[in-house]
mmCIF file of C-alpha atoms in Angstrom:
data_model
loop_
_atom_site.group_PDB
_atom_site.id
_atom_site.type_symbol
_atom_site.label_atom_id
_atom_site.label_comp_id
_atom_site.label_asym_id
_atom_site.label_seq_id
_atom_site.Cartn_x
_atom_site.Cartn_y
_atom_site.Cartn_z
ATOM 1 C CA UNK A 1 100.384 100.255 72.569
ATOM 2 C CA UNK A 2 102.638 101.011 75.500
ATOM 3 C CA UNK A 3 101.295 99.145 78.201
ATOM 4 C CA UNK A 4 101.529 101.279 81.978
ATOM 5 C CA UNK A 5 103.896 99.331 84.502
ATOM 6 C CA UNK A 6 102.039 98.766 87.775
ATOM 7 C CA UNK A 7 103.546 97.782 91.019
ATOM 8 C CA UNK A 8 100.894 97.158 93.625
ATOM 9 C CA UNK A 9 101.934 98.284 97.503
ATOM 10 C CA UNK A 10 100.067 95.442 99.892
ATOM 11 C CA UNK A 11 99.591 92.309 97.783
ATOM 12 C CA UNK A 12 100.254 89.515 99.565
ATOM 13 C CA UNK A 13 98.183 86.071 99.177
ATOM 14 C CA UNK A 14 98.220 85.201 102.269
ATOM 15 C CA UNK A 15 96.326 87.719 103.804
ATOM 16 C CA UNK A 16 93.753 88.953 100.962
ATOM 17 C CA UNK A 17 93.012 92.571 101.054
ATOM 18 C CA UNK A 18 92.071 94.777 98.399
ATOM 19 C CA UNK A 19 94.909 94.569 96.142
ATOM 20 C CA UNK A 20 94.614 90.807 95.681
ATOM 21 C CA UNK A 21 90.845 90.690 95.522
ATOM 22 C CA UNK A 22 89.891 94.018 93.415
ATOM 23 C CA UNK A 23 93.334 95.282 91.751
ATOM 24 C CA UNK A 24 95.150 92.684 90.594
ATOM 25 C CA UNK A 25 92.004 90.851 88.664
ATOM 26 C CA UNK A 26 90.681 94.883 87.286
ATOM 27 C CA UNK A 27 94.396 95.218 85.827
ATOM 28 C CA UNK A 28 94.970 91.666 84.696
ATOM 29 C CA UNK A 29 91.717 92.256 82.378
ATOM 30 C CA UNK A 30 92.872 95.518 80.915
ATOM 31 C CA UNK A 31 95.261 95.356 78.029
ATOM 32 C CA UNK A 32 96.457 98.673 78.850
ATOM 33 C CA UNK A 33 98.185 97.362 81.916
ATOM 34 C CA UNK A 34 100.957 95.453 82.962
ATOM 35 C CA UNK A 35 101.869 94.162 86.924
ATOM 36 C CA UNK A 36 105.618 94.409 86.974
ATOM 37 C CA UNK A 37 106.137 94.151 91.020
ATOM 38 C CA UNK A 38 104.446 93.810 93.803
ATOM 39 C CA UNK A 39 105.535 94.057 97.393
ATOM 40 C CA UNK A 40 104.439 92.889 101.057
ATOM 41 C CA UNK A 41 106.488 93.519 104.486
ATOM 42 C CA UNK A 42 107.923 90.252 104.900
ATOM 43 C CA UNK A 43 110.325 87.961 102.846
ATOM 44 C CA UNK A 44 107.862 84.777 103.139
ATOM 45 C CA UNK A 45 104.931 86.804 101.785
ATOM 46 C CA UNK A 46 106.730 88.702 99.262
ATOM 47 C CA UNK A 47 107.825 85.263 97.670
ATOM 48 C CA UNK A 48 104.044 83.487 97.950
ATOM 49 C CA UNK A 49 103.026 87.089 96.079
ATOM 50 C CA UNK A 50 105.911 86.648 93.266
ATOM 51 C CA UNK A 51 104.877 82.795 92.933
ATOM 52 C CA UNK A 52 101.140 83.835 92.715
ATOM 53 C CA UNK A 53 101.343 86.223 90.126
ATOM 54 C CA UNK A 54 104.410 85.925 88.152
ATOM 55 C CA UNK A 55 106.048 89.200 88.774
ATOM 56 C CA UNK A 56 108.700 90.234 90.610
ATOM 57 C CA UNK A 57 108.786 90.768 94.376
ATOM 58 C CA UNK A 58 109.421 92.882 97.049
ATOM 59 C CA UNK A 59 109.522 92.761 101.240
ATOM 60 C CA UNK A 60 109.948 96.584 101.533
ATOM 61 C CA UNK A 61 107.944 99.232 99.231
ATOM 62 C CA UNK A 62 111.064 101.448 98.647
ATOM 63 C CA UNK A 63 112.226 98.767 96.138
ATOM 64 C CA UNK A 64 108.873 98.697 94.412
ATOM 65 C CA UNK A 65 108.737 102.503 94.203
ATOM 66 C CA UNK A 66 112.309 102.337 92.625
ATOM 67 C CA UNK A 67 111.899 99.754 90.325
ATOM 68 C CA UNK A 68 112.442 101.573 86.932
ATOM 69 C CA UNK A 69 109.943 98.908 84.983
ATOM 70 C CA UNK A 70 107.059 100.541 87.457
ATOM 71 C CA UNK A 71 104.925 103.527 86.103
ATOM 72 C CA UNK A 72 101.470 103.216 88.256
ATOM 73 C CA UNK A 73 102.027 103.019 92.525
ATOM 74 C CA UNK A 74 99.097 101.197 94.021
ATOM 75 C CA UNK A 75 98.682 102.151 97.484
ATOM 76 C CA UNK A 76 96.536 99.105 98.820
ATOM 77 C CA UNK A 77 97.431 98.926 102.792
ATOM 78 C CA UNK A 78 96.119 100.123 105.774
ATOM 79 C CA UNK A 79 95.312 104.045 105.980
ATOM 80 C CA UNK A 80 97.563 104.708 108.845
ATOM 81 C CA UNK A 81 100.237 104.305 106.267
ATOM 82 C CA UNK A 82 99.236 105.855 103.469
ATOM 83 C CA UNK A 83 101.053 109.232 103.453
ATOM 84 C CA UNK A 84 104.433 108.244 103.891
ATOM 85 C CA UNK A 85 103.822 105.513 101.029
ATOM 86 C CA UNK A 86 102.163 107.949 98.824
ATOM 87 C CA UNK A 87 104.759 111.056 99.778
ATOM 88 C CA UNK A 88 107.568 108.296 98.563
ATOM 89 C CA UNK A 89 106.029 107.506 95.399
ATOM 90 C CA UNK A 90 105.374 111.390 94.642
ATOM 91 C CA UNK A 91 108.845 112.276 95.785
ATOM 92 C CA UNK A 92 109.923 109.360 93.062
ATOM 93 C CA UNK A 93 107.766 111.525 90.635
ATOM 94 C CA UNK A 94 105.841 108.466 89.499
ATOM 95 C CA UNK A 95 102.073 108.028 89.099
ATOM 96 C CA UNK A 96 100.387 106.532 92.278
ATOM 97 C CA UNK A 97 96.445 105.447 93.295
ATOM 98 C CA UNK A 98 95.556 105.638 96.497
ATOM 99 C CA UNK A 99 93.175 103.412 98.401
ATOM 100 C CA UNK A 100 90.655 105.712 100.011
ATOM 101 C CA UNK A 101 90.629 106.523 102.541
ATOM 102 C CA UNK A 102 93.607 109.072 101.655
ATOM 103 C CA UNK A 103 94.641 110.131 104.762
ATOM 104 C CA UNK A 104 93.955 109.168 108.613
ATOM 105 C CA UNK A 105 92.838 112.782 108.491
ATOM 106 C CA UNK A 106 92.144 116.247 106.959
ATOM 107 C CA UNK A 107 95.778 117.197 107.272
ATOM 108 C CA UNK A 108 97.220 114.271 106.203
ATOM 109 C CA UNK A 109 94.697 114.784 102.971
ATOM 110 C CA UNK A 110 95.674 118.424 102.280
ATOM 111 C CA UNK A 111 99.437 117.662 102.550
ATOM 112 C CA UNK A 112 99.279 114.836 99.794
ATOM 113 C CA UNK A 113 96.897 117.091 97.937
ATOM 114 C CA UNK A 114 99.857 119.941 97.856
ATOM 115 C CA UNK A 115 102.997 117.146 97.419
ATOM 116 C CA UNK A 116 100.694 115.832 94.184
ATOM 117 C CA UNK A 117 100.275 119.281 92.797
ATOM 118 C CA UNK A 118 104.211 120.035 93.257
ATOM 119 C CA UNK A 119 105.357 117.093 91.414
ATOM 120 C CA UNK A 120 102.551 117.076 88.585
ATOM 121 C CA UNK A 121 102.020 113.391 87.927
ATOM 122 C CA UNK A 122 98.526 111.807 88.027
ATOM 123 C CA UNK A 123 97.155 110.841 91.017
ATOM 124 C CA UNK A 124 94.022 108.475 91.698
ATOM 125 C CA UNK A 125 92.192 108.228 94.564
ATOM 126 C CA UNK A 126 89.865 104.706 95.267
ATOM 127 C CA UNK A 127 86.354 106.394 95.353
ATOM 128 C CA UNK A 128 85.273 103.927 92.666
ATOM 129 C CA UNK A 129 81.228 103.819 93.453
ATOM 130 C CA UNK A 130 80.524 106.676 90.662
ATOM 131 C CA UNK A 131 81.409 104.163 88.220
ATOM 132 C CA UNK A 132 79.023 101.819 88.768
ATOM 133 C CA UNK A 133 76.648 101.738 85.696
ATOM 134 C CA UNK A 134 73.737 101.946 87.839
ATOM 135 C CA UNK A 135 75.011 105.633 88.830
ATOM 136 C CA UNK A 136 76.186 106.806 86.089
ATOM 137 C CA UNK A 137 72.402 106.061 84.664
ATOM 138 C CA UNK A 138 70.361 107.282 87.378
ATOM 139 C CA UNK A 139 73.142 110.793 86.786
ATOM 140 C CA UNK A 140 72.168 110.758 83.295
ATOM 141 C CA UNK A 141 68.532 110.002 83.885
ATOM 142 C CA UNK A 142 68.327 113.158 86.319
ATOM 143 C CA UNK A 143 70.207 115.349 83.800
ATOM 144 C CA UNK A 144 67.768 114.539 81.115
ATOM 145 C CA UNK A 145 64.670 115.613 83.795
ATOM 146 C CA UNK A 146 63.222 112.093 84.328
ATOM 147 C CA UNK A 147 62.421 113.116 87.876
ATOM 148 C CA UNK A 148 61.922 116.788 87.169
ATOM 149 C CA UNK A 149 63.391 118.825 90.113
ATOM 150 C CA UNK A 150 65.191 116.909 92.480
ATOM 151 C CA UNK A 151 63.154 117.951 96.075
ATOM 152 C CA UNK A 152 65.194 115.741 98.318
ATOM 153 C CA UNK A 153 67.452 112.605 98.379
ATOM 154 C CA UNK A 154 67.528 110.192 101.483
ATOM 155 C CA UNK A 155 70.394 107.200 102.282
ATOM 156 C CA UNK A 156 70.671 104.767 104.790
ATOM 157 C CA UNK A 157 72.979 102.081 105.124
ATOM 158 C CA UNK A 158 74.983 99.651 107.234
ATOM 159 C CA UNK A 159 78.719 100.037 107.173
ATOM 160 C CA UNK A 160 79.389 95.906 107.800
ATOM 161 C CA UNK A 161 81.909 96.411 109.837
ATOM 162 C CA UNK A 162 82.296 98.384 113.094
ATOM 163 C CA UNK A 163 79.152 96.214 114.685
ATOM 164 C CA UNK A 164 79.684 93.622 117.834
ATOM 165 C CA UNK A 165 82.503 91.453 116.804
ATOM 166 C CA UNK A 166 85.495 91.604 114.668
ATOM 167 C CA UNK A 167 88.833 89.188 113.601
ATOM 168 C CA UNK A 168 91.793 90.185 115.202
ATOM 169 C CA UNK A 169 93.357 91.304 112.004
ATOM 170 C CA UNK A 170 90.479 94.272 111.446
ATOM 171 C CA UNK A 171 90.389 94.968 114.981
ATOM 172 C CA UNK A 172 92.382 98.340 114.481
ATOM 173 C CA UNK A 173 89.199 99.912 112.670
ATOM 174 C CA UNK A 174 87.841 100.060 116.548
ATOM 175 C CA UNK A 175 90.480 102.724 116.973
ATOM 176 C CA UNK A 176 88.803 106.108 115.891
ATOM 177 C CA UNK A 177 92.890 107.236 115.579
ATOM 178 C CA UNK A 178 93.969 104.950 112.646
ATOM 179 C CA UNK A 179 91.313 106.868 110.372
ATOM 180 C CA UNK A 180 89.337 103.917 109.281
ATOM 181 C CA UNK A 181 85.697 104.696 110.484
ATOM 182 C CA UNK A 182 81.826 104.664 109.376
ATOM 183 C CA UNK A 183 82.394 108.058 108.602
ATOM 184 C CA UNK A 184 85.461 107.934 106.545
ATOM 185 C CA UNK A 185 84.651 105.307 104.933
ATOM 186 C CA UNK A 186 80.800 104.053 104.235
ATOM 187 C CA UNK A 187 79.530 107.492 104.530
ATOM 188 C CA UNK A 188 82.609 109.406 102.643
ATOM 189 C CA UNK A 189 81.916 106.639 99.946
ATOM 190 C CA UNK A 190 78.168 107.267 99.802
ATOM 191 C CA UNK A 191 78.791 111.022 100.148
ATOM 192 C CA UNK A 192 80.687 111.127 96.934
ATOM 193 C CA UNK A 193 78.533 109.388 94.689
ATOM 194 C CA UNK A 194 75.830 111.325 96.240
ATOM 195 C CA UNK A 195 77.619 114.701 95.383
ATOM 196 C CA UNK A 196 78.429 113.749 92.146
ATOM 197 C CA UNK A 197 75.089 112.546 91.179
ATOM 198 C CA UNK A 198 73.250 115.672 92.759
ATOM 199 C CA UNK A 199 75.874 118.199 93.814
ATOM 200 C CA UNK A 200 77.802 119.480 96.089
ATOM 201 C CA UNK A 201 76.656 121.038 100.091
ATOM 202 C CA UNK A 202 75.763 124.661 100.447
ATOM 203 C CA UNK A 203 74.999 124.084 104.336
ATOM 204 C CA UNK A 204 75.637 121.035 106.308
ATOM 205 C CA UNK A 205 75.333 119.462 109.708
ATOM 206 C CA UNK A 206 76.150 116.341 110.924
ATOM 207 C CA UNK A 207 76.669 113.762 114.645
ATOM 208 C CA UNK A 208 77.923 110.746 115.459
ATOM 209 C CA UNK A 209 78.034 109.003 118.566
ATOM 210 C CA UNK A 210 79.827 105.736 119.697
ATOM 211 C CA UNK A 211 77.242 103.133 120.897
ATOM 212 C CA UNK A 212 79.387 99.470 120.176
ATOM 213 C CA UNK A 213 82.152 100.701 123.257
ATOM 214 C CA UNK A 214 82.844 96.698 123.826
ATOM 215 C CA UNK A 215 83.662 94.457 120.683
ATOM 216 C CA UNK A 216 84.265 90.697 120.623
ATOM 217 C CA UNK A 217 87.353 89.238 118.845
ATOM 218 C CA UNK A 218 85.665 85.952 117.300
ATOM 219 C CA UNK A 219 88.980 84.299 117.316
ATOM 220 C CA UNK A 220 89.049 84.053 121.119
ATOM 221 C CA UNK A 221 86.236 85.405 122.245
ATOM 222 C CA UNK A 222 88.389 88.586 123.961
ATOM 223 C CA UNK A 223 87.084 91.693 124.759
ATOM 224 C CA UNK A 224 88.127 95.588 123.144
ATOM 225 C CA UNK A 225 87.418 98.719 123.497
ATOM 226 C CA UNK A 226 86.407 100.748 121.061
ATOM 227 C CA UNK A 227 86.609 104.466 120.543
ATOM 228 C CA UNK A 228 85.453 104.607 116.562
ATOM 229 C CA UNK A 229 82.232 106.237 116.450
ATOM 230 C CA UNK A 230 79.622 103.702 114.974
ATOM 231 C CA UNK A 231 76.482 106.333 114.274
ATOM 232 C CA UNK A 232 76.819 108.573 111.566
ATOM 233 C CA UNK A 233 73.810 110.861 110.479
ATOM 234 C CA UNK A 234 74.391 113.916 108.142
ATOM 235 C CA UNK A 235 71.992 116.285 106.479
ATOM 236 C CA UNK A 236 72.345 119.307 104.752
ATOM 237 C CA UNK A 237 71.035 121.681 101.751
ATOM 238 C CA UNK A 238 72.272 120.714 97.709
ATOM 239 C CA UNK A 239 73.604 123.643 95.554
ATOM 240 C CA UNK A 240 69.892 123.200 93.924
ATOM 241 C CA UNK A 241 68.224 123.258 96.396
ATOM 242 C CA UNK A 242 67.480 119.723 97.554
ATOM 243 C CA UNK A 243 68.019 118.914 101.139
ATOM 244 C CA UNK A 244 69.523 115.249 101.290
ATOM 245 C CA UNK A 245 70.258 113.157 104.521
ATOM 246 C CA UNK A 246 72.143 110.236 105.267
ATOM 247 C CA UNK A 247 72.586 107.737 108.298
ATOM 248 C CA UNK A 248 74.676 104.993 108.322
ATOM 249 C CA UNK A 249 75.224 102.428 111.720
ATOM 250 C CA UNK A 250 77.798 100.133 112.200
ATOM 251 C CA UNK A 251 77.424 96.372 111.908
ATOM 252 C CA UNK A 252 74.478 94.796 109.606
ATOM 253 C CA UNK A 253 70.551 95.181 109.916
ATOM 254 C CA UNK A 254 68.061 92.601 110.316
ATOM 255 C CA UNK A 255 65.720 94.623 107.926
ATOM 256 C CA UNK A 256 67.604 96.552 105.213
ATOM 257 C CA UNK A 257 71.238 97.391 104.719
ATOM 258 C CA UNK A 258 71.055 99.494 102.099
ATOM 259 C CA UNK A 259 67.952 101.644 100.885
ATOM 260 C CA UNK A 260 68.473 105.360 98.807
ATOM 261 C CA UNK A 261 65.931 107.625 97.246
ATOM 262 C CA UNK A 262 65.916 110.287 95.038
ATOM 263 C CA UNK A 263 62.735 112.097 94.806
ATOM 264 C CA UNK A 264 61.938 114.643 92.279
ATOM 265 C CA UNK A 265 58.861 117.077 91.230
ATOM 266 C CA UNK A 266 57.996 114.568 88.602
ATOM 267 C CA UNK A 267 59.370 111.078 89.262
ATOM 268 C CA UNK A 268 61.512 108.916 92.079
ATOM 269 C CA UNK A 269 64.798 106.699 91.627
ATOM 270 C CA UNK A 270 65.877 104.102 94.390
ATOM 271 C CA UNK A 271 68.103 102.117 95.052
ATOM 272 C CA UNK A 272 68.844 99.113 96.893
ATOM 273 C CA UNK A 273 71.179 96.491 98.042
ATOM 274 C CA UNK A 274 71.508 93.534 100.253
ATOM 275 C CA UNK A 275 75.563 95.270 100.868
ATOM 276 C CA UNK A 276 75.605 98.538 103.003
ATOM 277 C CA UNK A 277 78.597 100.089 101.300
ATOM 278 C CA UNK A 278 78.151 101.300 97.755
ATOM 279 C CA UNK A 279 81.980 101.294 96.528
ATOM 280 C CA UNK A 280 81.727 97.813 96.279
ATOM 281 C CA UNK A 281 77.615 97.364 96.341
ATOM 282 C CA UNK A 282 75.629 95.327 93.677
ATOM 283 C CA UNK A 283 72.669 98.332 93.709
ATOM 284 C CA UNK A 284 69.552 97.633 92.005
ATOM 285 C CA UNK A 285 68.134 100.873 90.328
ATOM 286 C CA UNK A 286 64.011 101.336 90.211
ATOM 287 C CA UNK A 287 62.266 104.206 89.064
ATOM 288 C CA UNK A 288 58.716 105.710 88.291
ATOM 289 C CA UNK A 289 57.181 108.638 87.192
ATOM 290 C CA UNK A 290 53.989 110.645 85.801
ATOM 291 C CA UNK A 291 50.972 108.868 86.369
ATOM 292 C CA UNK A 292 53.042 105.561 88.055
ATOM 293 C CA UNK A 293 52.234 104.774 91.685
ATOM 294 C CA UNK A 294 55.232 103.251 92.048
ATOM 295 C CA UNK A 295 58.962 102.320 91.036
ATOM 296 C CA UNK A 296 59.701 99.752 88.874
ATOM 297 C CA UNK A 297 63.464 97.918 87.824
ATOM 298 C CA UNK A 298 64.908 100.449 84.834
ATOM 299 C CA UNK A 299 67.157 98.436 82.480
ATOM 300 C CA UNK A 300 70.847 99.943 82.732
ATOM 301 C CA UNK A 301 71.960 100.057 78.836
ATOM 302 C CA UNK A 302 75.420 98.214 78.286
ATOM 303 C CA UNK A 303 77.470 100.874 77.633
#
């Protein structure tokens, strides 16, 4: 088997983000796969990142992009740069995934939606949480009418960050203009496994409101402002029907950080978990039906 070259945009040990904790172990279990490069922004980082993994290294993503042993971009950095990465790696006409979210906005979105299409490679994009065998059963347990009709669907979560305090390094997600907020993140994540479980919006209406304006860096104790909106509530009506609503807050809750329902003419699925956002959630499924007064753990088949 040819094995897919991957260089990985972001993965420096020093500073753990996504790449390091969720990429690099995925694709060093997959035989399919092969890290050939990796790259950071600095010459100190890039060599702790070739030490760590035993590939070769990069302080500038150009190189990585160019490196002809490289099939497979990973996008793993901050969102604010994510379309010039990604418009350099489709311009190199090379296969590239894309931490979600893709853009800092709608624009940004469209524009590597169009530069994709134009130079016909595959494209991911990091909206992982429909893979988690607990959805992909409850989607299959819906299909096959365990809950009958589905009358409504409700979700409410806690999107971790975005409460009272923050580390300096995370402190840009205060800044509604760098396009990392509740709502483009928790809720887009949620929203997508909710679509593809149930279906897509016919009608839809939504607010948000900033109520954390003053955040605490923990490092020192300094004060920020924030301008990220940290209330997020949207409802709407399914394609079948169902009306579905979801709220997420920013921070963590005392009582329940993660609680969604599925309710149906026959039966009810739930899920729960003690994390707030799903993409990276360990959900517990229940479920009941017919004559059951309530719902009750449903085993999730290995497969």
């Amino acid at each position: 088997m040819e094995k897919i070259g991957v260089g990985i945009i972001g993965a420096s040990p020093l500073n753990p983000g996504w790449a390091v904790v969720a990429h690099i172990p995925a694709l060093q279990a997959l035989p399919q796969y092969e890290i050939r490069a990796v790259s950071t922004n600095h010459r100190y980082s890039a060599d702790a990142a070739g030490k760590a993994f035993g590939v070769t290294s990069y302080d500038n993503a150009e190189d990585l992009i160019h490196d002809p042993s490289v099939d497979l971009v990973v996008v793993a950095v901050r969102v604010t740069a994510h379309h010039a990465l990604v418009s350099d790696v489709l311009r190199a006409r090379k296969m590239v995934f894309a931490e979600w979210p893709l853009g800092v906005d709608l624009t940004e979105a469209l524009d590597l939606r169009a530069k994709a299409h134009e130079a016909g490679v595959r494209t991911i994009v990091g909206l992982q949480a429909r893979f988690s065998p607990q959805i992909q059963h409850a989607r299959r347990l819906i299909a096959e009418g365990y809950i009958g009709d589905v009358l409504s669907t409700s979700l409410i979560g806690s999107a971790g960050s975005w409460g009272g305090m923050t580390r300096r390094s995370s402190s840009y997600i205060f800044d509604e203009s760098n396009g990392a907020t509740p709502l483009s993140v928790s809720v887009l994540h949620a929203l997508d496994t909710l679509n593809f479980i149930l279906g897509d919006f016919v009608t839809l209406t939504a607010a948000s409101g900033l109520r954390t304006r003053q955040v605490r860096i923990v490092e020192d104790n300094s004060m920020i402002s924030a301008t990220t909106p940290d209330q997020v509530a949207v409802c709407g009506e399914l394609e079948s029907g169902a009306i579905a609503s979801i709220f997420y807050r920013g921070g963590q809750s005392r009582g329940s950080n993660f609680y969604w329902e599925i309710n149906g003419s026959e039966g009810d699925l739930a899920f729960e978990s003690s994390l707030g956002n799903l993409q990276v959630a360990d959900v517990r499924l229940r479920g009941g039906r017919g004559a059951s007064t309530q719902v009750e753990d449903l085993l999730v088949a290995d497969t």
